[in-house]
Amino acid sequence: MLEVKGLDAGYGSHQVLWNVSLRVADGDIVALLGPNGSGKSSLMNSISRLVDRFAGTIVFDGVALHELPAYRLPRTGLSHVLERHRLFPQMTVLENLQLGAGPGAPRAKIARGLEKAYGLFPRLRERGRQMAGSMSGGEQQMCAIARGLMSEPRLLLVDEPFIGLSPHMREEVEAALHRINSEGVAILLIEQNVAVSLAMSHRAYILRDGRVVLEGMSSELAVGDAVQQAFLGRLDLSKPA
């Protein structure tokens, strides 16, 4: 579904990603892991065209995303839930959700999106007229994920969905992501908790200093110390992990 090959990317003249390649198959949950500053968010932002690409390709379902401006991506079936919600705080919950459907979205599409949003997160229906910025952090995260689904994506990029959430709220958001995936939406996920990420995902990539240093099936990476060694920078890349 998504294939990134040989990606070099950065901000202006400052390069932060080197020769990064990854794949997300249809229906997969793929985790991006790595220490702070390893390039996880930069990689996700590069896929959604928010970071400058220097070299390499980003192809989603046969469409060359690297040739498109960011505003065109929702029409391809890709949606990005940014870190720390990024809602419009002075707009209502309903207005934030409606924006997620895209400019000029048909009423039927908006209606379908709202029903899905309220099915996943019933409290958003209750908060519809409330200013988004006045909700709790967990409720804002729910709204951000629901807004990302309004465009009816087939691939959802989710950056740090559990940051700052209470254990109960984290469980609700995690259950919603599993439900989204069970309904046929692939997910590319960033989450700092390695155990949670590997338990949630089918495959994982570990980045360090802007490079992929380890990849594989999550169930296999959860066994042994290869992931720990990759985080610490002690992985011998000349030998199989």
Short mmCIF file of C-alpha atoms in Angstrom, two decimals:
data_model
loop_
_atom_site.label_atom_id
_atom_site.label_comp_id
_atom_site.label_asym_id
_atom_site.label_seq_id
_atom_site.Cartn_x
_atom_site.Cartn_y
_atom_site.Cartn_z
CA MET A 1 0.00 0.00 0.00
CA LEU A 2 2.69 2.50 1.05
CA GLU A 3 6.29 2.19 -0.07
CA VAL A 4 9.06 4.62 0.82
CA LYS A 5 12.38 4.04 -0.96
CA GLY A 6 15.75 5.70 -0.34
CA LEU A 7 14.26 8.78 1.30
CA ASP A 8 16.55 11.67 2.18
CA ALA A 9 14.67 14.56 3.80
CA GLY A 10 15.08 17.54 6.06
CA TYR A 11 14.29 21.13 6.87
CA GLY A 12 15.74 23.64 4.46
CA SER A 13 19.40 22.69 4.10
CA HIS A 14 19.41 20.60 7.30
CA GLN A 15 19.13 16.89 6.49
CA VAL A 16 17.52 14.66 9.13
CA LEU A 17 16.72 11.43 7.22
CA TRP A 18 19.19 9.32 5.24
CA ASN A 19 18.23 6.58 2.77
CA VAL A 20 15.09 5.54 4.66
CA SER A 21 12.91 2.79 3.22
CA LEU A 22 9.74 1.25 4.65
CA ARG A 23 6.55 -0.48 3.60
CA VAL A 24 3.02 -0.58 4.99
CA ALA A 25 0.87 -3.37 3.58
CA ASP A 26 -2.88 -3.22 3.21
CA GLY A 27 -4.51 -3.78 6.63
CA ASP A 28 -1.25 -3.60 8.60
CA ILE A 29 -0.37 -1.68 11.73
CA VAL A 30 3.27 -0.64 11.42
CA ALA A 31 5.15 0.97 14.31
CA LEU A 32 7.97 3.51 14.07
CA LEU A 33 10.29 3.22 17.07
CA GLY A 34 13.45 4.98 18.14
CA PRO A 35 14.92 7.30 20.75
CA ASN A 36 13.96 10.97 20.87
CA GLY A 37 15.39 12.84 17.92
CA SER A 38 15.80 9.72 15.80
CA GLY A 39 13.63 11.08 12.97
CA LYS A 40 10.31 9.29 13.55
CA SER A 41 8.07 12.36 13.26
CA SER A 42 10.21 13.76 10.45
CA LEU A 43 9.69 10.52 8.52
CA MET A 44 5.94 10.62 9.08
CA ASN A 45 5.84 14.31 8.15
CA SER A 46 7.85 13.56 5.01
CA ILE A 47 5.25 11.00 3.94
CA SER A 48 2.51 13.60 4.33
CA ARG A 49 4.64 16.20 2.48
CA LEU A 50 5.24 18.50 5.47
CA VAL A 51 9.03 18.07 5.32
CA ASP A 52 11.30 18.74 2.35
CA ARG A 53 12.31 15.68 0.32
CA PHE A 54 15.86 15.71 -1.05
CA ALA A 55 15.88 12.27 -2.71
CA GLY A 56 13.91 9.05 -2.86
CA THR A 57 10.30 8.16 -3.58
CA ILE A 58 7.05 7.91 -1.60
CA VAL A 59 4.37 5.87 -3.37
CA PHE A 60 0.92 5.14 -1.99
CA ASP A 61 -1.30 2.70 -3.87
CA GLY A 62 0.45 3.54 -7.13
CA VAL A 63 0.33 7.32 -6.59
CA ALA A 64 3.66 9.17 -6.31
CA LEU A 65 3.01 11.23 -3.18
CA HIS A 66 6.41 12.92 -3.48
CA GLU A 67 5.10 14.70 -6.57
CA LEU A 68 2.00 16.08 -4.83
CA PRO A 69 1.47 19.08 -2.52
CA ALA A 70 0.32 18.26 1.02
CA TYR A 71 -3.25 19.47 0.50
CA ARG A 72 -3.81 16.85 -2.21
CA LEU A 73 -2.97 13.87 -0.01
CA PRO A 74 -6.36 13.35 1.68
CA ARG A 75 -7.85 12.74 -1.77
CA THR A 76 -5.47 9.82 -2.25
CA GLY A 77 -6.77 7.99 0.83
CA LEU A 78 -4.10 9.03 3.32
CA SER A 79 -4.73 10.99 6.52
CA HIS A 80 -2.34 12.25 9.20
CA VAL A 81 -3.14 12.73 12.90
CA LEU A 82 -0.36 15.00 14.10
CA GLU A 83 1.34 14.88 17.48
CA ARG A 84 -0.47 16.76 20.30
CA HIS A 85 -3.84 16.93 18.55
CA ARG A 86 -3.37 20.15 16.53
CA LEU A 87 -7.06 20.99 16.72
CA PHE A 88 -8.45 24.45 16.06
CA PRO A 89 -9.07 25.33 19.72
CA GLN A 90 -11.47 28.23 19.13
CA MET A 91 -13.71 26.17 16.87
CA THR A 92 -16.27 23.67 18.09
CA VAL A 93 -15.74 19.94 18.10
CA LEU A 94 -18.27 19.59 15.29
CA GLU A 95 -16.53 22.24 13.19
CA ASN A 96 -13.18 20.50 13.66
CA LEU A 97 -14.69 17.20 12.54
CA GLN A 98 -16.37 18.76 9.52
CA LEU A 99 -13.06 20.27 8.40
CA GLY A 100 -11.55 16.79 8.35
CA ALA A 101 -13.83 15.77 5.48
CA GLY A 102 -12.05 18.24 3.21
CA PRO A 103 -13.15 21.31 1.23
CA GLY A 104 -16.40 20.90 -0.65
CA ALA A 105 -17.07 17.46 0.84
CA PRO A 106 -20.57 16.16 -0.02
CA ARG A 107 -23.06 16.16 2.83
CA ALA A 108 -23.38 12.38 2.59
CA LYS A 109 -19.65 11.98 3.19
CA ILE A 110 -19.75 14.31 6.19
CA ALA A 111 -22.72 12.42 7.59
CA ARG A 112 -20.94 9.07 7.20
CA GLY A 113 -17.84 10.47 8.86
CA LEU A 114 -19.75 11.87 11.81
CA GLU A 115 -21.56 8.60 12.39
CA LYS A 116 -18.25 6.74 12.40
CA ALA A 117 -16.71 9.35 14.71
CA TYR A 118 -19.58 9.14 17.17
CA GLY A 119 -19.57 5.36 16.99
CA LEU A 120 -15.90 5.27 17.96
CA PHE A 121 -16.06 8.07 20.51
CA PRO A 122 -19.65 8.63 21.73
CA ARG A 123 -18.66 11.56 23.95
CA LEU A 124 -17.80 13.63 20.85
CA ARG A 125 -21.50 13.76 20.04
CA GLU A 126 -22.11 15.26 23.49
CA ARG A 127 -19.26 17.75 23.00
CA GLY A 128 -20.32 18.86 19.52
CA ARG A 129 -20.97 22.51 20.43
CA GLN A 130 -18.07 22.77 22.86
CA MET A 131 -14.89 24.62 21.92
CA ALA A 132 -12.30 21.99 21.10
CA GLY A 133 -9.60 23.68 23.17
CA SER A 134 -11.68 23.43 26.34
CA MET A 135 -11.79 19.62 26.33
CA SER A 136 -9.43 17.34 28.23
CA GLY A 137 -6.29 16.08 26.51
CA GLY A 138 -7.82 12.65 26.01
CA GLU A 139 -10.97 14.08 24.48
CA GLN A 140 -8.90 16.26 22.17
CA GLN A 141 -6.98 13.17 21.05
CA MET A 142 -10.25 11.41 20.31
CA CYS A 143 -11.38 14.41 18.27
CA ALA A 144 -8.07 14.50 16.36
CA ILE A 145 -8.33 10.81 15.43
CA ALA A 146 -11.99 11.17 14.48
CA ARG A 147 -11.16 14.23 12.36
CA GLY A 148 -8.50 12.17 10.59
CA LEU A 149 -11.13 9.58 9.68
CA MET A 150 -13.57 12.09 8.19
CA SER A 151 -11.83 11.92 4.78
CA GLU A 152 -12.43 8.13 4.75
CA PRO A 153 -8.73 7.18 4.51
CA ARG A 154 -7.29 3.76 3.79
CA LEU A 155 -4.05 4.64 5.59
CA LEU A 156 -3.94 6.61 8.84
CA LEU A 157 -0.68 8.12 10.12
CA VAL A 158 -0.86 8.59 13.90
CA ASP A 159 1.90 10.40 15.81
CA GLU A 160 2.09 9.77 19.58
CA PRO A 161 -1.62 9.10 20.22
CA PHE A 162 -1.14 8.25 23.90
CA ILE A 163 1.07 11.12 25.02
CA GLY A 164 -0.20 12.71 28.22
CA LEU A 165 -3.25 10.44 28.52
CA SER A 166 -4.49 8.77 31.68
CA PRO A 167 -4.35 4.95 31.71
CA HIS A 168 -8.13 4.73 31.22
CA MET A 169 -8.13 7.19 28.33
CA ARG A 170 -5.14 5.44 26.78
CA GLU A 171 -7.08 2.17 26.79
CA GLU A 172 -10.02 3.85 25.05
CA VAL A 173 -7.82 5.35 22.33
CA GLU A 174 -5.92 2.07 21.84
CA ALA A 175 -9.19 0.15 21.51
CA ALA A 176 -10.41 2.68 18.93
CA LEU A 177 -7.23 2.27 16.86
CA HIS A 178 -7.65 -1.50 16.86
CA ARG A 179 -11.27 -1.08 15.77
CA ILE A 180 -10.24 1.31 12.99
CA ASN A 181 -7.69 -1.23 11.78
CA SER A 182 -10.20 -4.10 11.99
CA GLU A 183 -12.44 -2.14 9.62
CA GLY A 184 -9.75 -2.15 6.94
CA VAL A 185 -7.70 0.99 7.61
CA ALA A 186 -3.93 0.49 7.71
CA ILE A 187 -2.08 2.44 10.41
CA LEU A 188 1.45 3.83 10.64
CA LEU A 189 2.02 4.53 14.33
CA ILE A 190 4.56 6.39 16.45
CA GLU A 191 4.47 5.51 20.14
CA GLN A 192 7.37 5.86 22.59
CA ASN A 193 6.39 2.85 24.70
CA VAL A 194 8.20 0.02 22.94
CA ALA A 195 6.19 -2.78 24.56
CA VAL A 196 2.88 -1.14 23.64
CA SER A 197 4.03 -0.45 20.08
CA LEU A 198 5.19 -3.99 19.45
CA ALA A 199 2.05 -5.46 21.03
CA MET A 200 -0.20 -3.28 18.84
CA SER A 201 1.60 -3.64 15.53
CA HIS A 202 2.29 -6.28 12.91
CA ARG A 203 5.64 -4.88 11.81
CA ALA A 204 8.06 -2.32 13.20
CA TYR A 205 10.95 -0.14 12.08
CA ILE A 206 13.55 1.24 14.49
CA LEU A 207 15.21 4.51 13.58
CA ARG A 208 18.36 6.01 15.02
CA ASP A 209 20.01 9.23 13.88
CA GLY A 210 17.72 9.47 10.87
CA ARG A 211 18.38 5.96 9.57
CA VAL A 212 16.51 2.65 9.78
CA VAL A 213 18.73 0.36 11.86
CA LEU A 214 16.33 -2.55 12.41
CA GLU A 215 13.05 -3.82 11.00
CA GLY A 216 10.93 -6.93 11.21
CA MET A 217 7.81 -8.61 12.50
CA SER A 218 6.81 -7.09 15.82
CA SER A 219 6.31 -10.47 17.44
CA GLU A 220 9.92 -11.38 16.60
CA LEU A 221 11.38 -8.03 17.64
CA ALA A 222 9.65 -8.34 21.01
CA VAL A 223 11.88 -11.34 21.79
CA GLY A 224 15.56 -10.83 22.64
CA ASP A 225 17.52 -7.61 22.99
CA ALA A 226 17.92 -6.46 19.37
CA VAL A 227 15.52 -3.54 19.85
CA GLN A 228 17.29 -2.45 23.03
CA GLN A 229 20.66 -2.63 21.29
CA ALA A 230 19.27 -0.60 18.38
CA PHE A 231 18.08 2.10 20.77
CA LEU A 232 21.46 2.19 22.49
CA GLY A 233 23.34 2.30 19.20
CA ARG A 234 25.11 -0.99 19.91
CA LEU A 235 23.50 -3.09 17.18
CA ASP A 236 26.04 -4.66 14.84
CA LEU A 237 24.51 -4.02 11.44
CA SER A 238 26.98 -6.36 9.75
CA LYS A 239 25.23 -9.35 11.36
CA PRO A 240 21.60 -10.52 11.09
CA ALA A 241 19.45 -9.23 13.97
#
